[in-house]
Amino acid sequence: MPLFFLAAFAGCNKEGSDIGVNLRPDGGLINSITEEFTQITTRTIAGDSLRTDSLNSNILGAINDPEFGTSRASLVIQPLLDEYGFDLNGNTIDSAVLTLKFDRAQILGGFEKILTYGDLTSEIEIDVYKLDEKLEATTRYYSNFRPALGNKIGSFKGKLNFFDSTWIQISGDSSKVSPQLTIKLDKSFGQEMLDEPASTYSSGENFLEYLKGIVLVPKTTLASGKGAIVGINTRTSNTRLTLHYSDSLTTQIPVGPASERINYYESFNVNGNISAQQNGSGHYNTAYVQAMGGPKVKVNVSEISDLILKGEKMVINEAKITFSIDNSKISSNYAAPYRLLLFAESAEDARPVAFLDYIDAVDPTLQWRDFVNYGGFYDDDVQQYTFHFNRFLQQLIDEYNETGINNFRGFYLSVPSDNPITPARAVLKTNPSLGEVKVSVTYTKLN
């Protein structure tokens, strides 16, 4: 018995399960039927607001993408006291500095995904403001959040130097630190902090009454193809506000895991082709998807409904849809998205919702190598994204056979907002007559 269970477990491995399949003309799918669907319509539509107060990382910057227009990722951070009960009165400010540690990469599928997008040689301008509203820990913040801006307290102009280590001076000694963005704030703001009464620094609540947060807003005056957006690590005390005063004294107020950290996104001068589709109807042979709440694609496949409406009992062996990317729109600055997401349409409010097969993406069975079925990863060899929706289609057929209701309303295709967190985008070729978007279903009828 132990040997039997060991063999059965090993058989769950995809490589083992394929043994002997090709010995039969039908590939082991007895009495199976494969249908290729061609009645596919695609259209670019407006994206959705995304929750951005609980991201694995944050981003900052602006790009003027020649294919999509200008996009901006602004960032709200919240420095918090890590000690209390000090008095800064009577000191004179030397400098006030905001330091943002770059987040270099996220590990996905065992590979590093570098958190940059756009032209890193570009010069970026960023304005820094005090936040003029209280952030609530119980409130969810989304990408369409627009914070109330208080006084401007600083600015930055220059290259982001995402990969370059930096030399800094600490108490007269030079030290080399990992890549970071350093912004000198106005001395008047630093002096204002020193002049605050001791009660401001007596508790976290009192300090947040004074400094509710800091908002970084990149400027969008960029030439076509210029600008960059990069990852920022806001979960570390290396991202911090530092006051240097009275020649040799220093006070640091870090950002960290307990801080509120919110991204918000904006788009300007959207490409006319995208606007035309968003305001139009019918099918388009080119489609556009972009992260940061940018455009997504509505996909309709009438023949899937036709299959469901047959009302026949069947087992779905495989159901897949494939999208092709326009390789001419990919470059070193604008790489193809690492992965895309395929969602169903909600019956209640037409919003994107995950379907059954998506569980493989959320909780892949890592102990069963190659057993993840949902897909959606970019295949550079064929320049395509392929998704499987076997379980979803099986559910739709079973529901119709039981209730007489067809719950298929098409798909939505979009770029994830995280993992990796980059403003990635893709121009898709979607002419079904050329096989640029393909749907196939293999099934076995039951007696």
Tab-separated table of C-alpha atoms in Angstrom:
chain	number	residue	atom	x	y	z
A	1	MET	CA	0.000	0.000	0.000
A	2	PRO	CA	2.739	2.568	0.795
A	3	LEU	CA	4.322	1.851	-2.586
A	4	PHE	CA	0.927	2.294	-4.260
A	5	PHE	CA	0.335	5.719	-2.692
A	6	LEU	CA	3.880	6.800	-3.509
A	7	ALA	CA	3.329	5.856	-7.152
A	8	ALA	CA	-0.042	7.622	-7.193
A	9	PHE	CA	1.463	10.814	-5.784
A	10	ALA	CA	4.303	10.734	-8.309
A	11	GLY	CA	1.679	10.283	-11.021
A	12	CYS	CA	0.276	13.746	-10.219
A	13	ASN	CA	3.401	15.210	-11.773
A	14	LYS	CA	2.608	16.434	-15.282
A	15	GLU	CA	5.620	14.707	-16.835
A	16	GLY	CA	4.516	11.336	-15.460
A	17	SER	CA	0.886	11.821	-16.491
A	18	ASP	CA	1.900	12.394	-20.124
A	19	ILE	CA	3.452	8.921	-20.493
A	20	GLY	CA	1.670	6.991	-23.216
A	21	VAL	CA	-0.678	9.815	-24.249
A	22	ASN	CA	0.729	10.004	-27.762
A	23	LEU	CA	0.373	6.261	-28.312
A	24	ARG	CA	-3.315	6.849	-29.154
A	25	PRO	CA	-4.505	8.879	-32.188
A	26	ASP	CA	-6.878	10.811	-29.923
A	27	GLY	CA	-4.088	11.702	-27.448
A	28	GLY	CA	-5.779	9.702	-24.721
A	29	LEU	CA	-9.000	11.776	-24.897
A	30	ILE	CA	-11.471	9.031	-25.798
A	31	ASN	CA	-14.328	10.288	-28.040
A	32	SER	CA	-13.239	13.857	-27.463
A	33	ILE	CA	-14.271	16.764	-29.694
A	34	THR	CA	-12.146	19.872	-30.284
A	35	GLU	CA	-13.753	23.082	-31.518
A	36	GLU	CA	-11.908	26.205	-32.647
A	37	PHE	CA	-13.918	29.381	-32.081
A	38	THR	CA	-13.522	32.395	-34.367
A	39	GLN	CA	-16.465	34.621	-33.406
A	40	ILE	CA	-14.329	36.705	-31.047
A	41	THR	CA	-14.696	40.453	-30.469
A	42	THR	CA	-12.256	42.628	-28.529
A	43	ARG	CA	-12.414	46.294	-27.548
A	44	THR	CA	-10.307	48.473	-25.260
A	45	ILE	CA	-12.333	49.964	-22.401
A	46	ALA	CA	-11.583	52.064	-19.350
A	47	GLY	CA	-9.705	50.403	-16.489
A	48	ASP	CA	-10.753	50.017	-12.872
A	49	SER	CA	-9.687	51.766	-9.699
A	50	LEU	CA	-7.349	49.520	-7.717
A	51	ARG	CA	-6.684	49.228	-4.019
A	52	THR	CA	-3.282	50.817	-3.410
A	53	ASP	CA	-2.908	51.017	0.380
A	54	SER	CA	-1.791	47.398	0.750
A	55	LEU	CA	0.656	46.847	-2.109
A	56	ASN	CA	3.755	44.690	-1.697
A	57	SER	CA	5.784	47.667	-2.877
A	58	ASN	CA	5.127	51.189	-4.137
A	59	ILE	CA	6.050	53.126	-7.272
A	60	LEU	CA	6.873	56.724	-8.073
A	61	GLY	CA	7.450	58.653	-11.288
A	62	ALA	CA	5.931	59.656	-14.607
A	63	ILE	CA	6.290	58.488	-18.215
A	64	ASN	CA	5.143	59.781	-21.577
A	65	ASP	CA	4.558	56.504	-23.389
A	66	PRO	CA	4.366	57.048	-27.180
A	67	GLU	CA	1.687	54.321	-27.417
A	68	PHE	CA	-0.436	55.164	-24.374
A	69	GLY	CA	0.115	58.799	-23.395
A	70	THR	CA	1.332	60.206	-20.088
A	71	SER	CA	0.942	58.305	-16.819
A	72	ARG	CA	1.860	59.430	-13.323
A	73	ALA	CA	2.328	57.469	-10.100
A	74	SER	CA	2.203	59.749	-7.053
A	75	LEU	CA	2.958	58.524	-3.553
A	76	VAL	CA	1.675	59.329	-0.066
A	77	ILE	CA	3.933	58.283	2.818
A	78	GLN	CA	3.628	58.733	6.547
A	79	PRO	CA	6.767	59.202	8.675
A	80	LEU	CA	6.143	58.002	12.242
A	81	LEU	CA	8.049	58.639	15.445
A	82	ASP	CA	9.983	55.642	16.751
A	83	GLU	CA	10.770	57.406	20.052
A	84	TYR	CA	8.949	60.030	22.084
A	85	GLY	CA	9.429	62.752	24.634
A	86	PHE	CA	12.157	64.907	23.037
A	87	ASP	CA	12.232	68.680	22.575
A	88	LEU	CA	13.743	70.263	19.447
A	89	ASN	CA	13.081	73.876	20.443
A	90	GLY	CA	15.994	76.295	20.365
A	91	ASN	CA	17.871	74.517	17.552
A	92	THR	CA	18.705	75.873	14.113
A	93	ILE	CA	18.086	73.766	11.023
A	94	ASP	CA	21.025	72.869	8.778
A	95	SER	CA	19.029	70.707	6.338
A	96	ALA	CA	15.891	68.611	6.054
A	97	VAL	CA	16.164	65.547	3.823
A	98	LEU	CA	13.620	63.017	2.586
A	99	THR	CA	15.217	59.686	1.666
A	100	LEU	CA	13.360	57.080	-0.406
A	101	LYS	CA	15.008	53.674	-0.712
A	102	PHE	CA	14.514	52.137	-4.131
A	103	ASP	CA	12.859	48.731	-4.272
A	104	ARG	CA	14.984	46.959	-6.855
A	105	ALA	CA	12.965	43.839	-7.682
A	106	GLN	CA	10.207	41.423	-6.786
A	107	ILE	CA	10.830	37.684	-6.989
A	108	LEU	CA	8.236	35.949	-9.146
A	109	GLY	CA	8.415	32.366	-10.289
A	110	GLY	CA	11.977	32.175	-8.985
A	111	PHE	CA	13.100	35.118	-11.146
A	112	GLU	CA	13.877	38.739	-10.338
A	113	LYS	CA	11.525	41.255	-11.923
A	114	ILE	CA	13.252	44.648	-11.915
A	115	LEU	CA	10.880	47.386	-10.774
A	116	THR	CA	11.507	50.033	-13.417
A	117	TYR	CA	9.603	51.170	-16.479
A	118	GLY	CA	10.465	53.841	-18.998
A	119	ASP	CA	13.709	55.698	-19.753
A	120	LEU	CA	15.947	55.841	-16.674
A	121	THR	CA	18.214	58.363	-18.396
A	122	SER	CA	15.369	60.887	-18.333
A	123	GLU	CA	15.319	63.828	-15.967
A	124	ILE	CA	12.384	63.676	-13.556
A	125	GLU	CA	10.815	66.506	-11.540
A	126	ILE	CA	8.939	65.810	-8.321
A	127	ASP	CA	7.124	68.255	-6.047
A	128	VAL	CA	6.791	67.432	-2.330
A	129	TYR	CA	3.841	68.574	-0.201
A	130	LYS	CA	2.543	68.187	3.313
A	131	LEU	CA	-0.586	66.065	3.419
A	132	ASP	CA	-3.555	68.177	4.510
A	133	GLU	CA	-5.970	65.454	5.597
A	134	LYS	CA	-5.968	62.675	8.145
A	135	LEU	CA	-5.397	59.121	6.941
A	136	GLU	CA	-7.624	56.536	8.586
A	137	ALA	CA	-6.211	53.062	9.208
A	138	THR	CA	-9.694	51.579	8.763
A	139	THR	CA	-10.249	53.238	5.375
A	140	ARG	CA	-9.394	51.530	2.096
A	141	TYR	CA	-7.622	53.781	-0.379
A	142	TYR	CA	-7.712	53.250	-4.141
A	143	SER	CA	-5.781	54.421	-7.169
A	144	ASN	CA	-8.329	57.188	-7.808
A	145	PHE	CA	-7.637	58.727	-4.379
A	146	ARG	CA	-6.756	62.430	-4.624
A	147	PRO	CA	-5.257	63.682	-1.333
A	148	ALA	CA	-5.654	67.190	-0.039
A	149	LEU	CA	-2.296	68.921	-0.571
A	150	GLY	CA	-0.940	71.293	2.023
A	151	ASN	CA	2.104	73.531	1.722
A	152	LYS	CA	4.822	72.645	-0.750
A	153	ILE	CA	7.905	71.698	1.258
A	154	GLY	CA	10.457	70.709	-1.366
A	155	SER	CA	11.218	69.514	-4.884
A	156	PHE	CA	13.531	67.263	-6.870
A	157	LYS	CA	14.910	67.538	-10.391
A	158	GLY	CA	17.315	65.020	-11.908
A	159	LYS	CA	17.838	61.407	-12.916
A	160	LEU	CA	16.592	58.708	-10.586
A	161	ASN	CA	19.904	56.727	-10.620
A	162	PHE	CA	17.983	53.581	-9.765
A	163	PHE	CA	21.023	51.268	-9.903
A	164	ASP	CA	23.660	53.610	-8.434
A	165	SER	CA	24.873	53.454	-4.845
A	166	THR	CA	25.224	56.788	-3.070
A	167	TRP	CA	27.889	58.364	-0.864
A	168	ILE	CA	26.492	60.209	2.160
A	169	GLN	CA	28.026	62.200	5.008
A	170	ILE	CA	27.152	61.175	8.572
A	171	SER	CA	28.810	63.201	11.365
A	172	GLY	CA	31.681	64.090	9.027
A	173	ASP	CA	32.248	60.486	7.869
A	174	SER	CA	31.504	59.256	4.344
A	175	SER	CA	29.454	56.099	3.893
A	176	LYS	CA	28.204	54.254	0.824
A	177	VAL	CA	24.526	53.250	0.832
A	178	SER	CA	22.350	51.232	-1.525
A	179	PRO	CA	20.529	53.112	-4.316
A	180	GLN	CA	18.097	55.681	-3.011
A	181	LEU	CA	16.396	58.920	-3.950
A	182	THR	CA	17.410	61.859	-1.761
A	183	ILE	CA	15.293	65.024	-1.808
A	184	LYS	CA	16.398	68.160	0.031
A	185	LEU	CA	13.369	69.802	1.592
A	186	ASP	CA	12.937	73.496	2.265
A	187	LYS	CA	14.854	74.748	5.297
A	188	SER	CA	11.751	76.642	6.380
A	189	PHE	CA	9.914	73.334	6.763
A	190	GLY	CA	12.802	71.870	8.773
A	191	GLN	CA	12.906	74.910	11.046
A	192	GLU	CA	9.140	74.681	11.487
A	193	MET	CA	9.566	71.134	12.773
A	194	LEU	CA	12.262	72.230	15.227
A	195	ASP	CA	10.032	75.048	16.492
A	196	GLU	CA	7.120	72.734	17.255
A	197	PRO	CA	6.375	72.439	20.998
A	198	ALA	CA	7.630	69.377	22.875
A	199	SER	CA	4.038	68.113	23.071
A	200	THR	CA	4.137	67.427	19.310
A	201	TYR	CA	6.798	64.788	19.931
A	202	SER	CA	5.272	63.351	23.102
A	203	SER	CA	3.099	60.745	21.311
A	204	GLY	CA	2.428	59.265	17.907
A	205	GLU	CA	-1.063	60.749	17.876
A	206	ASN	CA	0.204	64.268	18.568
A	207	PHE	CA	2.843	64.005	15.860
A	208	LEU	CA	0.284	62.857	13.278
A	209	GLU	CA	-1.876	65.831	14.160
A	210	TYR	CA	1.034	68.006	13.068
A	211	LEU	CA	2.455	65.981	10.132
A	212	LYS	CA	-0.306	63.844	8.702
A	213	GLY	CA	1.893	62.657	5.847
A	214	ILE	CA	4.019	63.666	2.879
A	215	VAL	CA	2.856	63.587	-0.748
A	216	LEU	CA	5.235	63.225	-3.709
A	217	VAL	CA	3.781	64.380	-7.033
A	218	PRO	CA	5.880	63.955	-10.230
A	219	LYS	CA	5.506	66.549	-12.958
A	220	THR	CA	4.193	65.424	-16.333
A	221	THR	CA	5.958	67.870	-18.678
A	222	LEU	CA	7.785	65.091	-20.528
A	223	ALA	CA	8.677	64.608	-24.179
A	224	SER	CA	7.340	61.508	-25.920
A	225	GLY	CA	9.279	58.417	-24.838
A	226	LYS	CA	10.742	60.154	-21.785
A	227	GLY	CA	10.222	59.629	-18.079
A	228	ALA	CA	10.458	56.644	-15.760
A	229	ILE	CA	8.552	55.013	-12.913
A	230	VAL	CA	10.448	52.983	-10.322
A	231	GLY	CA	9.853	50.869	-7.228
A	232	ILE	CA	10.062	52.483	-3.776
A	233	ASN	CA	10.519	50.461	-0.587
A	234	THR	CA	8.231	52.037	1.994
A	235	ARG	CA	8.402	49.134	4.448
A	236	THR	CA	11.873	49.998	5.713
A	237	SER	CA	13.224	52.641	8.054
A	238	ASN	CA	15.749	53.505	5.317
A	239	THR	CA	12.876	55.473	3.801
A	240	ARG	CA	12.777	58.365	6.250
A	241	LEU	CA	12.670	62.073	7.034
A	242	THR	CA	15.921	63.368	8.520
A	243	LEU	CA	16.542	66.700	10.289
A	244	HIS	CA	20.128	67.937	10.580
A	245	TYR	CA	20.486	70.863	12.979
A	246	SER	CA	22.833	72.831	15.218
A	247	ASP	CA	25.918	71.668	13.269
A	248	SER	CA	26.085	68.053	14.458
A	249	LEU	CA	22.662	66.905	15.708
A	250	THR	CA	20.331	64.618	13.774
A	251	THR	CA	16.773	63.375	14.242
A	252	GLN	CA	15.343	60.670	11.980
A	253	ILE	CA	11.641	59.967	11.553
A	254	PRO	CA	11.236	56.727	9.565
A	255	VAL	CA	8.544	55.291	7.348
A	256	GLY	CA	7.908	51.626	8.085
A	257	PRO	CA	5.410	48.762	8.270
A	258	ALA	CA	3.067	50.675	10.592
A	259	SER	CA	2.896	53.705	8.279
A	260	GLU	CA	0.122	54.400	5.806
A	261	ARG	CA	1.499	54.140	2.245
A	262	ILE	CA	-0.759	54.972	-0.683
A	263	ASN	CA	-0.147	55.185	-4.407
A	264	TYR	CA	-2.491	57.101	-6.676
A	265	TYR	CA	-2.416	57.106	-10.453
A	266	GLU	CA	-3.353	59.569	-13.186
A	267	SER	CA	-3.376	59.544	-16.996
A	268	PHE	CA	-3.061	62.503	-19.350
A	269	ASN	CA	-3.156	62.973	-23.139
A	270	VAL	CA	-4.400	59.417	-23.713
A	271	ASN	CA	-3.582	57.981	-27.144
A	272	GLY	CA	-6.369	58.721	-29.623
A	273	ASN	CA	-6.646	55.060	-30.659
A	274	ILE	CA	-7.402	54.115	-27.068
A	275	SER	CA	-9.956	56.911	-26.638
A	276	ALA	CA	-11.687	55.928	-29.886
A	277	GLN	CA	-12.194	52.361	-28.687
A	278	GLN	CA	-13.319	53.437	-25.224
A	279	ASN	CA	-15.958	55.676	-26.794
A	280	GLY	CA	-16.815	53.256	-29.607
A	281	SER	CA	-18.336	49.816	-30.032
A	282	GLY	CA	-17.814	46.599	-31.959
A	283	HIS	CA	-14.529	44.812	-32.638
A	284	TYR	CA	-10.997	46.207	-33.050
A	285	ASN	CA	-7.979	44.335	-34.406
A	286	THR	CA	-5.666	46.132	-31.961
A	287	ALA	CA	-6.220	46.296	-28.202
A	288	TYR	CA	-4.458	48.053	-25.322
A	289	VAL	CA	-3.875	47.001	-21.713
A	290	GLN	CA	-1.953	48.898	-19.043
A	291	ALA	CA	-1.318	48.624	-15.302
A	292	MET	CA	-1.962	51.454	-12.801
A	293	GLY	CA	-5.705	51.368	-13.490
A	294	GLY	CA	-5.063	51.923	-17.188
A	295	PRO	CA	-7.161	50.469	-20.017
A	296	LYS	CA	-8.324	46.869	-20.097
A	297	VAL	CA	-9.890	44.776	-22.868
A	298	LYS	CA	-13.422	43.394	-23.063
A	299	VAL	CA	-13.486	40.022	-24.834
A	300	ASN	CA	-16.674	38.380	-26.106
A	301	VAL	CA	-16.830	34.840	-27.536
A	302	SER	CA	-20.352	34.087	-28.740
A	303	GLU	CA	-19.538	30.457	-29.563
A	304	ILE	CA	-18.862	29.714	-25.887
A	305	SER	CA	-22.467	30.662	-25.197
A	306	ASP	CA	-23.571	28.505	-28.126
A	307	LEU	CA	-21.774	25.528	-26.582
A	308	ILE	CA	-23.364	26.158	-23.185
A	309	LEU	CA	-26.841	26.564	-24.678
A	310	LYS	CA	-26.682	23.111	-26.285
A	311	GLY	CA	-27.685	21.825	-22.866
A	312	GLU	CA	-25.651	18.664	-23.301
A	313	LYS	CA	-23.829	16.839	-20.546
A	314	MET	CA	-20.101	16.935	-21.196
A	315	VAL	CA	-16.709	16.946	-19.546
A	316	ILE	CA	-14.386	19.808	-20.454
A	317	ASN	CA	-10.924	18.406	-21.138
A	318	GLU	CA	-9.371	21.738	-22.102
A	319	ALA	CA	-10.567	25.286	-22.708
A	320	LYS	CA	-8.019	27.936	-23.595
A	321	ILE	CA	-7.700	31.416	-25.036
A	322	THR	CA	-4.522	32.914	-26.496
A	323	PHE	CA	-3.599	36.570	-27.106
A	324	SER	CA	-0.734	37.811	-29.299
A	325	ILE	CA	1.382	40.845	-28.495
A	326	ASP	CA	2.558	43.391	-31.069
A	327	ASN	CA	6.295	42.860	-30.823
A	328	SER	CA	7.018	46.141	-32.644
A	329	LYS	CA	5.695	48.020	-29.587
A	330	ILE	CA	8.124	46.318	-27.173
A	331	SER	CA	11.480	47.895	-26.298
A	332	SER	CA	14.077	47.856	-23.547
A	333	ASN	CA	12.218	50.748	-21.880
A	334	TYR	CA	8.753	49.248	-22.421
A	335	ALA	CA	9.094	45.512	-21.869
A	336	ALA	CA	6.163	43.134	-22.313
A	337	PRO	CA	4.185	42.584	-19.083
A	338	TYR	CA	5.433	39.550	-17.179
A	339	ARG	CA	1.851	38.328	-16.918
A	340	LEU	CA	-1.723	39.350	-17.703
A	341	LEU	CA	-4.970	38.548	-15.902
A	342	LEU	CA	-8.141	37.110	-17.396
A	343	PHE	CA	-11.354	37.685	-15.447
A	344	ALA	CA	-15.036	36.978	-15.939
A	345	GLU	CA	-17.772	39.604	-15.827
A	346	SER	CA	-19.883	39.915	-12.703
A	347	ALA	CA	-23.643	39.486	-13.131
A	348	GLU	CA	-24.384	42.133	-10.503
A	349	ASP	CA	-22.368	45.133	-11.655
A	350	ALA	CA	-20.360	44.036	-14.736
A	351	ARG	CA	-17.073	44.331	-12.844
A	352	PRO	CA	-14.163	41.885	-13.342
A	353	VAL	CA	-14.293	38.853	-11.050
A	354	ALA	CA	-11.951	35.882	-10.721
A	355	PHE	CA	-13.219	32.532	-11.970
A	356	LEU	CA	-12.469	29.038	-10.675
A	357	ASP	CA	-9.234	28.427	-12.598
A	358	TYR	CA	-7.666	31.555	-11.059
A	359	ILE	CA	-7.061	29.651	-7.823
A	360	ASP	CA	-3.964	28.207	-9.527
A	361	ALA	CA	-2.524	31.732	-9.696
A	362	VAL	CA	-3.426	32.566	-6.084
A	363	ASP	CA	-2.341	29.289	-4.482
A	364	PRO	CA	-0.305	27.222	-6.946
A	365	THR	CA	0.357	23.626	-5.952
A	366	LEU	CA	4.120	24.013	-5.822
A	367	GLN	CA	4.667	20.434	-4.754
A	368	TRP	CA	3.137	19.295	-8.065
A	369	ARG	CA	5.608	20.663	-10.590
A	370	ASP	CA	4.039	22.141	-13.763
A	371	PHE	CA	0.528	21.531	-12.428
A	372	VAL	CA	-0.552	25.197	-12.559
A	373	ASN	CA	-3.197	25.442	-15.255
A	374	TYR	CA	-4.545	29.038	-15.302
A	375	GLY	CA	-1.558	30.505	-17.185
A	376	GLY	CA	-1.314	34.128	-18.323
A	377	PHE	CA	2.502	34.356	-18.348
A	378	TYR	CA	4.267	35.887	-21.305
A	379	ASP	CA	5.824	33.343	-23.655
A	380	ASP	CA	8.662	35.185	-25.346
A	381	ASP	CA	9.210	32.396	-27.878
A	382	VAL	CA	5.779	32.844	-29.473
A	383	GLN	CA	5.042	36.340	-28.078
A	384	GLN	CA	1.726	35.240	-26.626
A	385	TYR	CA	-0.263	34.895	-23.413
A	386	THR	CA	-2.356	31.729	-22.962
A	387	PHE	CA	-5.054	31.174	-20.339
A	388	HIS	CA	-6.998	28.044	-19.448
A	389	PHE	CA	-10.596	28.213	-18.199
A	390	ASN	CA	-11.480	24.503	-18.012
A	391	ARG	CA	-13.125	24.624	-14.575
A	392	PHE	CA	-14.979	27.845	-15.343
A	393	LEU	CA	-16.520	26.480	-18.544
A	394	GLN	CA	-17.435	23.222	-16.797
A	395	GLN	CA	-19.170	25.239	-14.085
A	396	LEU	CA	-21.070	27.317	-16.669
A	397	ILE	CA	-22.287	24.200	-18.506
A	398	ASP	CA	-23.346	22.453	-15.301
A	399	GLU	CA	-25.171	25.584	-14.091
A	400	TYR	CA	-27.058	25.931	-17.355
A	401	ASN	CA	-28.050	22.265	-17.400
A	402	GLU	CA	-29.382	22.615	-13.862
A	403	THR	CA	-31.011	26.066	-13.937
A	404	GLY	CA	-31.449	27.019	-17.589
A	405	ILE	CA	-29.429	30.216	-16.991
A	406	ASN	CA	-26.349	31.051	-19.067
A	407	ASN	CA	-23.968	32.978	-16.813
A	408	PHE	CA	-21.253	33.573	-19.417
A	409	ARG	CA	-20.852	37.279	-20.184
A	410	GLY	CA	-17.398	37.324	-21.704
A	411	PHE	CA	-13.965	38.070	-20.292
A	412	TYR	CA	-11.868	41.030	-19.207
A	413	LEU	CA	-8.128	41.124	-19.895
A	414	SER	CA	-5.887	43.397	-17.813
A	415	VAL	CA	-2.375	43.933	-16.424
A	416	PRO	CA	-1.929	43.153	-12.683
A	417	SER	CA	-1.432	46.064	-10.302
A	418	ASP	CA	1.185	44.161	-8.290
A	419	ASN	CA	3.569	41.199	-8.535
A	420	PRO	CA	5.368	42.782	-10.262
A	421	ILE	CA	4.423	46.360	-9.469
A	422	THR	CA	5.399	48.189	-12.649
A	423	PRO	CA	3.313	50.334	-15.025
A	424	ALA	CA	3.684	47.640	-17.668
A	425	ARG	CA	1.544	47.798	-20.793
A	426	ALA	CA	0.937	45.832	-23.968
A	427	VAL	CA	-0.398	46.488	-27.433
A	428	LEU	CA	-2.192	43.334	-28.535
A	429	LYS	CA	-2.905	42.042	-32.035
A	430	THR	CA	-6.498	40.789	-31.906
A	431	ASN	CA	-7.565	39.857	-35.434
A	432	PRO	CA	-9.220	36.429	-35.013
A	433	SER	CA	-9.151	35.698	-38.767
A	434	LEU	CA	-5.331	35.831	-38.572
A	435	GLY	CA	-5.205	33.672	-35.453
A	436	GLU	CA	-3.940	36.584	-33.333
A	437	VAL	CA	-6.576	35.793	-30.709
A	438	LYS	CA	-7.672	32.159	-30.499
A	439	VAL	CA	-10.147	30.140	-28.460
A	440	SER	CA	-10.359	26.340	-28.472
A	441	VAL	CA	-12.379	23.898	-26.390
A	442	THR	CA	-11.887	20.121	-26.159
A	443	TYR	CA	-14.684	18.155	-24.520
A	444	THR	CA	-16.164	14.682	-24.190
A	445	LYS	CA	-19.921	14.135	-24.383
A	446	LEU	CA	-21.533	11.995	-21.694
A	447	ASN	CA	-24.285	9.522	-22.462
